[in-house]
Amino acid sequence: MNLRQLFLQHVAQTSAFPLMLEIERASGMYLYSPDGKSYLDLIAGIGVSSLGHCPPPVVEAAKAQMDRYLHTLVYGEFVLAPQVKLASLLSEQLPAPLDSVYFVNSGTEATEGAMKLAKRYTGRAEIVACKKAYHGSTQGAASLMWPKDFTQAFHPLLPGIRHIEYNCEWCLQHITAQTAAVVVETVQGEWGVRKPLPGYLKQLRRRCTEVGALLIFDEIQAGYGRTGTLFAFEQYDVVPDILLLAKGMGGGMPIGAFVASRDVMLALSEKPILGHITTFGGHPVSCAAALATLETLLKEHYIGEVKAKEALFLELLQHPAIVEVRSAGLWLAVELPSFGFVQRVIGHCLAQGLITDWFLFNDRSLRIAPPLIITAEQIQWACEVILDGIAIAEQESRQG
């Protein structure tokens, strides 16, 4: 059997219609198939490859660490330079009191750890989350998800979860003295890139402080320069109690983290001790890669160019069939007439060597979230391909 047949037979599937695109290698903005065809990656592996594929500083750092040591002992027992250096540099970029970093393997694990921390620190059980938000697929994180299309088959999930509308100031009254924490995406991703309304996050912060609930910002997708600043919350003059990070953090390696004050984080170390443990969280190679990623973002000009590149996308993506374009830096949702329309555009783009996607809770919008290294010429070409796909899909729709 060939590789594709073995893939279907032995690799667990998440849908009945995988893309089936075989990748042999990747570099910079491009993925390459075994026949040599190149694909411009317009979604960065769903927000992961912010510096492109196999960025040299990240690869070099990972290789150097592999020559020193790999796994040593479960997280939190040994003093490991990659972890310490990364936690220190990350803390330097964050406002007080966010100075204590707990490393995990993924975004959903960051969510799980933060939920436990909030419950332990406050002594409360209720968690408030926003509708149409995505925080991960493990059972705790999935409990935060609404609507229930992707979770109903696995119920019952965690009790004590209350859902409110994002950007609804009136809904903030549902945050009470019973609430341990409010988990919110600084910018809602899977609802199709929805930014907070002016003043909303400040009112949310104020309400959490009033009732003693912890405010958790999920920047698993929004962080690491995606919206034009290292962290999206910097643009709103609001500081959370806990910050969730992953995806772009590792430059292509698996890593995540939840960050809080040392005072809050200590709640996981007593009564009982080992309140949250992980075997592979903070893996030395992943931390070395993440350190190189953060150093590169701080040293290079990529984040500073995000807004100009966003403006170029907005300028070029003009077509009568486009319902709306929403953006937050290099993170755009191009809303089209229907899911079928979006699928036709995605198919056209793939055939032309351009990788795009849709959103979990907004299948009428085309996802654009390229590596931050994308050039103006690549943006122009990508937009031309998308617009050609829209024109073809529109014509096919008219023909029935």
Short mmCIF file of C-alpha atoms in Angstrom, two decimals:
data_model
loop_
_atom_site.label_atom_id
_atom_site.label_comp_id
_atom_site.label_asym_id
_atom_site.label_seq_id
_atom_site.Cartn_x
_atom_site.Cartn_y
_atom_site.Cartn_z
CA MET A 1 0.00 0.00 0.00
CA ASN A 2 1.12 3.55 -0.63
CA LEU A 3 1.50 6.19 2.04
CA ARG A 4 -2.00 7.61 1.54
CA GLN A 5 -3.61 4.20 1.89
CA LEU A 6 -1.61 3.51 5.05
CA PHE A 7 -2.65 6.94 6.36
CA LEU A 8 -6.32 6.09 5.94
CA GLN A 9 -5.93 2.61 7.40
CA HIS A 10 -3.75 3.30 10.44
CA VAL A 11 -3.84 7.00 11.34
CA ALA A 12 -6.95 7.85 13.37
CA GLN A 13 -9.22 10.14 11.37
CA THR A 14 -11.02 13.25 12.62
CA SER A 15 -13.41 13.51 9.68
CA ALA A 16 -14.64 11.50 6.71
CA PHE A 17 -13.00 13.93 4.28
CA PRO A 18 -9.37 14.71 5.20
CA LEU A 19 -7.49 16.95 2.77
CA MET A 20 -5.12 14.06 1.94
CA LEU A 21 -2.35 16.45 0.94
CA GLU A 22 0.93 14.57 1.29
CA ILE A 23 3.76 16.76 2.56
CA GLU A 24 7.39 15.80 2.01
CA ARG A 25 9.11 18.93 3.31
CA ALA A 26 8.44 22.52 4.33
CA SER A 27 10.39 25.75 4.37
CA GLY A 28 9.45 29.37 5.04
CA MET A 29 6.01 30.12 3.61
CA TYR A 30 5.78 26.88 1.65
CA LEU A 31 4.87 23.22 2.01
CA TYR A 32 6.03 20.79 -0.69
CA SER A 33 4.44 17.56 -1.93
CA PRO A 34 6.49 14.55 -3.09
CA ASP A 35 6.02 15.59 -6.73
CA GLY A 36 7.62 18.95 -6.00
CA LYS A 37 4.49 21.09 -6.04
CA SER A 38 4.65 24.03 -3.65
CA TYR A 39 1.80 25.29 -1.50
CA LEU A 40 1.78 28.76 0.05
CA ASP A 41 0.54 28.28 3.61
CA LEU A 42 -2.02 30.97 4.35
CA ILE A 43 -3.04 29.53 7.73
CA ALA A 44 0.34 28.75 9.36
CA GLY A 45 -0.72 25.28 10.48
CA ILE A 46 -3.70 26.94 12.26
CA GLY A 47 -1.69 29.70 13.88
CA VAL A 48 1.37 27.64 14.81
CA SER A 49 4.11 28.49 12.32
CA SER A 50 4.27 32.25 12.93
CA LEU A 51 7.90 32.38 11.75
CA GLY A 52 7.19 30.11 8.82
CA HIS A 53 8.12 26.47 8.46
CA CYS A 54 11.46 25.29 9.82
CA PRO A 55 12.73 28.76 10.75
CA PRO A 56 16.53 28.44 11.01
CA PRO A 57 16.93 29.92 14.54
CA VAL A 58 14.29 27.56 15.90
CA VAL A 59 15.68 24.49 14.12
CA GLU A 60 19.21 25.30 15.25
CA ALA A 61 18.10 25.76 18.86
CA ALA A 62 16.18 22.48 18.86
CA LYS A 63 19.10 20.58 17.33
CA ALA A 64 21.55 22.05 19.83
CA GLN A 65 19.32 21.05 22.73
CA MET A 66 18.92 17.53 21.36
CA ASP A 67 22.69 17.15 21.59
CA ARG A 68 22.56 18.06 25.31
CA TYR A 69 19.59 16.17 26.75
CA LEU A 70 15.97 15.29 26.02
CA HIS A 71 13.49 14.29 28.72
CA THR A 72 14.95 14.14 32.21
CA LEU A 73 12.18 13.94 34.82
CA VAL A 74 8.57 15.02 35.20
CA TYR A 75 8.06 18.77 34.95
CA GLY A 76 9.01 20.94 37.90
CA GLU A 77 11.64 18.79 39.62
CA PHE A 78 14.93 19.60 37.87
CA VAL A 79 16.42 23.01 37.04
CA LEU A 80 16.58 22.93 33.24
CA ALA A 81 18.10 25.89 31.40
CA PRO A 82 15.65 25.94 28.44
CA GLN A 83 12.67 26.14 30.82
CA VAL A 84 14.23 28.73 33.10
CA LYS A 85 15.45 30.99 30.28
CA LEU A 86 12.11 30.82 28.47
CA ALA A 87 10.06 31.50 31.60
CA SER A 88 12.32 34.42 32.52
CA LEU A 89 12.21 36.05 29.07
CA LEU A 90 8.46 35.51 28.80
CA SER A 91 7.90 37.08 32.22
CA GLU A 92 9.97 40.09 31.18
CA GLN A 93 7.55 40.75 28.31
CA LEU A 94 4.45 40.56 30.52
CA PRO A 95 3.03 43.16 32.91
CA ALA A 96 2.95 42.60 36.64
CA PRO A 97 1.84 40.39 38.22
CA LEU A 98 2.17 37.78 35.43
CA ASP A 99 5.53 36.33 36.46
CA SER A 100 5.01 32.59 37.02
CA VAL A 101 4.86 30.22 34.04
CA TYR A 102 3.54 26.67 34.06
CA PHE A 103 4.60 24.85 30.87
CA VAL A 104 2.35 22.27 29.24
CA ASN A 105 2.19 20.56 25.85
CA SER A 106 -0.72 22.29 24.13
CA GLY A 107 -3.41 24.93 24.28
CA THR A 108 -6.09 22.64 25.62
CA GLU A 109 -3.75 21.58 28.46
CA ALA A 110 -3.16 25.26 29.25
CA THR A 111 -6.93 25.67 29.54
CA GLU A 112 -7.26 22.62 31.78
CA GLY A 113 -4.47 23.79 34.08
CA ALA A 114 -5.92 27.29 34.34
CA MET A 115 -9.36 25.95 35.20
CA LYS A 116 -7.91 23.84 38.02
CA LEU A 117 -5.82 26.75 39.25
CA ALA A 118 -8.82 29.10 39.34
CA LYS A 119 -10.92 26.60 41.28
CA ARG A 120 -8.13 25.87 43.73
CA TYR A 121 -7.20 29.51 44.32
CA THR A 122 -10.74 30.86 44.73
CA GLY A 123 -12.35 27.84 46.35
CA ARG A 124 -15.22 28.20 43.91
CA ALA A 125 -16.54 25.81 41.28
CA GLU A 126 -18.32 27.86 38.60
CA ILE A 127 -16.55 28.78 35.37
CA VAL A 128 -17.98 31.36 32.95
CA ALA A 129 -17.12 31.17 29.25
CA CYS A 130 -18.29 32.92 26.11
CA LYS A 131 -20.47 31.35 23.47
CA LYS A 132 -18.84 30.44 20.16
CA ALA A 133 -15.39 30.32 21.75
CA TYR A 134 -12.94 27.46 21.41
CA HIS A 135 -10.50 26.60 24.19
CA GLY A 136 -9.60 22.99 23.34
CA SER A 137 -11.13 19.53 22.98
CA THR A 138 -10.27 17.68 26.18
CA GLN A 139 -13.28 17.22 28.45
CA GLY A 140 -12.69 20.21 30.70
CA ALA A 141 -11.90 22.58 27.84
CA ALA A 142 -14.74 21.15 25.76
CA SER A 143 -17.12 21.89 28.62
CA LEU A 144 -16.51 25.58 27.91
CA MET A 145 -17.74 25.15 24.33
CA TRP A 146 -21.14 26.37 23.16
CA PRO A 147 -23.03 25.64 20.93
CA LYS A 148 -22.90 21.93 21.65
CA ASP A 149 -22.58 20.67 18.08
CA PHE A 150 -19.09 19.28 18.71
CA THR A 151 -19.64 18.19 22.32
CA GLN A 152 -23.19 16.83 22.75
CA ALA A 153 -22.11 13.30 21.86
CA PHE A 154 -19.72 13.31 24.82
CA HIS A 155 -22.05 14.64 27.52
CA PRO A 156 -22.16 14.81 30.45
CA LEU A 157 -19.11 17.05 30.65
CA LEU A 158 -18.10 19.28 33.57
CA PRO A 159 -20.91 20.77 35.64
CA GLY A 160 -20.93 24.37 36.78
CA ILE A 161 -20.24 25.99 33.42
CA ARG A 162 -22.17 29.15 32.54
CA HIS A 163 -22.11 30.64 29.05
CA ILE A 164 -22.49 34.31 28.18
CA GLU A 165 -22.40 36.25 24.92
CA TYR A 166 -19.08 37.77 23.90
CA ASN A 167 -19.17 41.59 23.77
CA CYS A 168 -22.42 41.67 25.80
CA GLU A 169 -22.05 44.12 28.67
CA TRP A 170 -25.45 43.20 30.14
CA CYS A 171 -24.33 39.56 30.36
CA LEU A 172 -21.58 40.48 32.82
CA GLN A 173 -24.15 40.37 35.63
CA HIS A 174 -23.98 36.58 35.36
CA ILE A 175 -20.46 36.76 36.78
CA THR A 176 -21.06 36.50 40.52
CA ALA A 177 -19.46 35.69 43.86
CA GLN A 178 -19.93 32.03 42.90
CA THR A 179 -17.67 32.40 39.86
CA ALA A 180 -14.13 31.05 40.08
CA ALA A 181 -13.03 32.43 36.72
CA VAL A 182 -14.14 33.87 33.41
CA VAL A 183 -12.36 32.39 30.39
CA VAL A 184 -12.43 34.62 27.32
CA GLU A 185 -10.53 34.86 24.06
CA THR A 186 -9.02 38.32 23.78
CA VAL A 187 -10.08 38.10 20.12
CA GLN A 188 -12.62 35.39 19.35
CA GLY A 189 -11.07 33.11 16.76
CA GLU A 190 -13.34 30.28 15.71
CA TRP A 191 -16.36 32.58 15.54
CA GLY A 192 -14.54 34.20 12.64
CA VAL A 193 -12.17 36.82 14.12
CA ARG A 194 -14.36 38.98 16.39
CA LYS A 195 -12.57 41.76 18.27
CA PRO A 196 -13.82 43.12 21.60
CA LEU A 197 -15.95 46.24 21.42
CA PRO A 198 -14.42 49.41 22.89
CA GLY A 199 -14.44 49.20 26.68
CA TYR A 200 -15.77 45.63 26.84
CA LEU A 201 -12.63 44.01 28.25
CA LYS A 202 -12.23 46.81 30.80
CA GLN A 203 -15.80 46.26 32.01
CA LEU A 204 -15.15 42.53 32.15
CA ARG A 205 -11.99 43.15 34.19
CA ARG A 206 -13.89 45.46 36.53
CA ARG A 207 -16.68 42.92 37.09
CA CYS A 208 -14.25 40.09 37.82
CA THR A 209 -12.43 42.24 40.35
CA GLU A 210 -15.70 43.26 42.02
CA VAL A 211 -16.82 39.67 42.66
CA GLY A 212 -13.39 38.12 43.24
CA ALA A 213 -13.35 35.99 40.08
CA LEU A 214 -10.13 35.42 38.15
CA LEU A 215 -9.98 36.73 34.59
CA ILE A 216 -8.41 34.28 32.13
CA PHE A 217 -7.39 35.53 28.68
CA ASP A 218 -7.02 32.81 26.07
CA GLU A 219 -4.35 33.99 23.63
CA ILE A 220 -3.58 30.53 22.28
CA GLN A 221 -4.26 31.85 18.78
CA ALA A 222 -4.10 35.61 19.36
CA GLY A 223 -0.68 35.66 21.01
CA TYR A 224 2.86 35.84 19.66
CA GLY A 225 2.39 38.77 17.31
CA ARG A 226 -0.67 37.59 15.43
CA THR A 227 -2.67 40.77 16.07
CA GLY A 228 0.19 43.27 15.78
CA THR A 229 1.53 43.21 19.34
CA LEU A 230 3.26 40.36 21.12
CA PHE A 231 0.07 39.77 23.10
CA ALA A 232 -3.33 40.98 21.95
CA PHE A 233 -4.39 42.21 25.40
CA GLU A 234 -1.67 44.89 25.23
CA GLN A 235 -3.91 46.79 22.81
CA TYR A 236 -6.78 47.03 25.32
CA ASP A 237 -5.03 48.20 28.48
CA VAL A 238 -6.36 45.27 30.49
CA VAL A 239 -4.28 42.68 32.37
CA PRO A 240 -5.68 39.20 33.07
CA ASP A 241 -5.06 37.11 36.17
CA ILE A 242 -4.13 34.10 34.03
CA LEU A 243 -2.88 34.06 30.43
CA LEU A 244 -3.13 31.02 28.13
CA LEU A 245 -0.50 30.52 25.42
CA ALA A 246 0.35 27.84 22.85
CA LYS A 247 0.31 27.46 19.02
CA GLY A 248 2.75 30.15 17.80
CA MET A 249 4.75 29.86 21.00
CA GLY A 250 6.96 26.97 19.86
CA GLY A 251 7.80 27.99 16.31
CA GLY A 252 6.48 24.61 15.14
CA MET A 253 7.24 22.54 18.24
CA PRO A 254 4.48 21.45 20.66
CA ILE A 255 4.31 23.63 23.76
CA GLY A 256 1.79 25.64 25.74
CA ALA A 257 1.67 27.53 29.01
CA PHE A 258 -0.58 29.19 31.53
CA VAL A 259 0.87 32.23 33.24
CA ALA A 260 -0.23 33.84 36.53
CA SER A 261 1.28 35.62 39.50
CA ARG A 262 3.53 33.56 41.73
CA ASP A 263 1.04 34.02 44.56
CA VAL A 264 -1.80 32.53 42.53
CA MET A 265 0.31 29.77 41.00
CA LEU A 266 1.49 28.55 44.41
CA ALA A 267 -2.05 27.28 45.02
CA LEU A 268 -1.17 24.24 42.89
CA SER A 269 1.80 23.32 45.10
CA GLU A 270 0.08 22.77 48.45
CA LYS A 271 -3.02 21.16 49.97
CA PRO A 272 -2.37 18.94 48.09
CA ILE A 273 1.15 19.08 46.74
CA LEU A 274 1.43 18.14 43.08
CA GLY A 275 -1.93 19.75 42.41
CA HIS A 276 -1.14 19.77 38.70
CA ILE A 277 1.58 17.64 37.14
CA THR A 278 2.72 16.76 33.64
CA THR A 279 5.36 14.38 32.31
CA PHE A 280 6.27 16.09 29.05
CA GLY A 281 5.18 19.68 29.74
CA GLY A 282 8.12 22.05 29.28
CA HIS A 283 10.07 19.48 27.26
CA PRO A 284 13.64 20.81 26.90
CA VAL A 285 13.61 20.71 23.09
CA SER A 286 10.25 22.46 22.87
CA CYS A 287 11.39 25.09 25.36
CA ALA A 288 14.61 25.68 23.43
CA ALA A 289 12.57 26.12 20.25
CA ALA A 290 10.11 28.43 22.02
CA LEU A 291 12.96 30.51 23.44
CA ALA A 292 14.43 30.95 19.95
CA THR A 293 10.97 31.86 18.64
CA LEU A 294 10.44 34.55 21.26
CA GLU A 295 13.97 35.92 20.83
CA THR A 296 13.45 36.13 17.07
CA LEU A 297 10.12 37.91 17.40
CA LEU A 298 11.66 40.43 19.79
CA LYS A 299 14.70 41.02 17.59
CA GLU A 300 13.22 41.05 14.09
CA HIS A 301 10.67 43.38 12.49
CA TYR A 302 7.86 40.90 11.83
CA ILE A 303 5.43 42.09 14.51
CA GLY A 304 5.97 45.70 13.53
CA GLU A 305 4.95 44.89 9.95
CA VAL A 306 1.71 43.14 10.86
CA LYS A 307 -0.57 46.17 10.58
CA ALA A 308 0.76 47.15 7.14
CA LYS A 309 0.30 43.61 5.87
CA GLU A 310 -3.21 43.53 7.35
CA ALA A 311 -4.01 46.75 5.50
CA LEU A 312 -2.76 45.26 2.23
CA PHE A 313 -5.03 42.22 2.63
CA LEU A 314 -7.99 44.51 3.35
CA GLU A 315 -7.19 46.67 0.32
CA LEU A 316 -6.95 43.71 -2.06
CA LEU A 317 -9.82 41.56 -0.81
CA GLN A 318 -12.59 43.41 -2.60
CA HIS A 319 -15.38 41.54 -4.42
CA PRO A 320 -19.18 41.91 -4.58
CA ALA A 321 -19.62 38.35 -3.31
CA ILE A 322 -17.66 39.08 -0.12
CA VAL A 323 -20.15 39.75 2.66
CA GLU A 324 -17.60 41.13 5.12
CA VAL A 325 -13.91 41.00 5.96
CA ARG A 326 -13.04 41.04 9.67
CA SER A 327 -9.46 41.33 10.82
CA ALA A 328 -7.18 41.54 13.84
CA GLY A 329 -3.68 41.94 12.45
CA LEU A 330 -2.63 39.02 10.26
CA TRP A 331 -5.79 37.16 11.20
CA LEU A 332 -8.68 37.65 8.83
CA ALA A 333 -12.11 36.14 8.19
CA VAL A 334 -13.49 36.60 4.69
CA GLU A 335 -17.22 35.98 5.00
CA LEU A 336 -18.87 34.50 1.90
CA PRO A 337 -22.48 33.55 1.04
CA SER A 338 -22.44 29.93 2.27
CA PHE A 339 -20.35 26.97 3.45
CA GLY A 340 -20.61 25.43 0.00
CA PHE A 341 -19.28 28.66 -1.49
CA VAL A 342 -16.36 28.62 0.96
CA GLN A 343 -15.58 24.99 0.14
CA ARG A 344 -15.44 25.76 -3.57
CA VAL A 345 -13.03 28.63 -2.93
CA ILE A 346 -10.84 26.45 -0.68
CA GLY A 347 -10.78 23.75 -3.37
CA HIS A 348 -9.76 26.26 -6.05
CA CYS A 349 -7.03 27.68 -3.84
CA LEU A 350 -5.63 24.23 -3.06
CA ALA A 351 -5.52 23.36 -6.76
CA GLN A 352 -3.56 26.57 -7.37
CA GLY A 353 -1.10 25.88 -4.55
CA LEU A 354 -2.63 27.98 -1.79
CA ILE A 355 -3.71 26.51 1.55
CA THR A 356 -6.71 28.13 3.26
CA ASP A 357 -9.40 26.93 5.66
CA TRP A 358 -12.63 27.88 7.45
CA PHE A 359 -13.61 28.41 11.09
CA LEU A 360 -15.07 25.93 13.56
CA PHE A 361 -18.09 28.09 14.46
CA ASN A 362 -18.23 30.09 11.24
CA ASP A 363 -18.07 27.86 8.19
CA ARG A 364 -19.15 30.72 5.93
CA SER A 365 -15.84 32.51 6.42
CA LEU A 366 -12.47 31.85 4.84
CA ARG A 367 -9.58 31.73 7.32
CA ILE A 368 -6.47 33.78 6.62
CA ALA A 369 -3.71 33.62 9.25
CA PRO A 370 -0.36 33.30 7.47
CA PRO A 371 3.10 33.17 9.00
CA LEU A 372 4.16 36.67 9.99
CA ILE A 373 7.03 36.45 7.49
CA ILE A 374 4.68 36.65 4.50
CA THR A 375 5.79 39.27 1.94
CA ALA A 376 3.71 41.87 0.09
CA GLU A 377 4.24 39.96 -3.16
CA GLN A 378 2.97 36.74 -1.58
CA ILE A 379 -0.06 38.58 -0.17
CA GLN A 380 -0.86 39.98 -3.59
CA TRP A 381 -0.60 36.57 -5.26
CA ALA A 382 -2.69 34.90 -2.54
CA CYS A 383 -5.43 37.52 -2.87
CA GLU A 384 -5.48 37.09 -6.65
CA VAL A 385 -5.98 33.35 -6.24
CA ILE A 386 -8.73 33.86 -3.65
CA LEU A 387 -10.55 36.40 -5.80
CA ASP A 388 -10.34 34.09 -8.83
CA GLY A 389 -11.80 31.32 -6.66
CA ILE A 390 -14.61 33.61 -5.51
CA ALA A 391 -15.42 34.58 -9.09
CA ILE A 392 -15.54 30.92 -10.17
CA ALA A 393 -17.66 29.92 -7.14
CA GLU A 394 -20.05 32.79 -7.85
CA GLN A 395 -20.44 31.70 -11.45
CA GLU A 396 -21.04 28.08 -10.41
CA SER A 397 -23.66 29.24 -7.89
CA ARG A 398 -25.52 31.13 -10.59
CA GLN A 399 -25.49 28.08 -12.86
CA GLY A 400 -26.98 26.00 -10.05
#
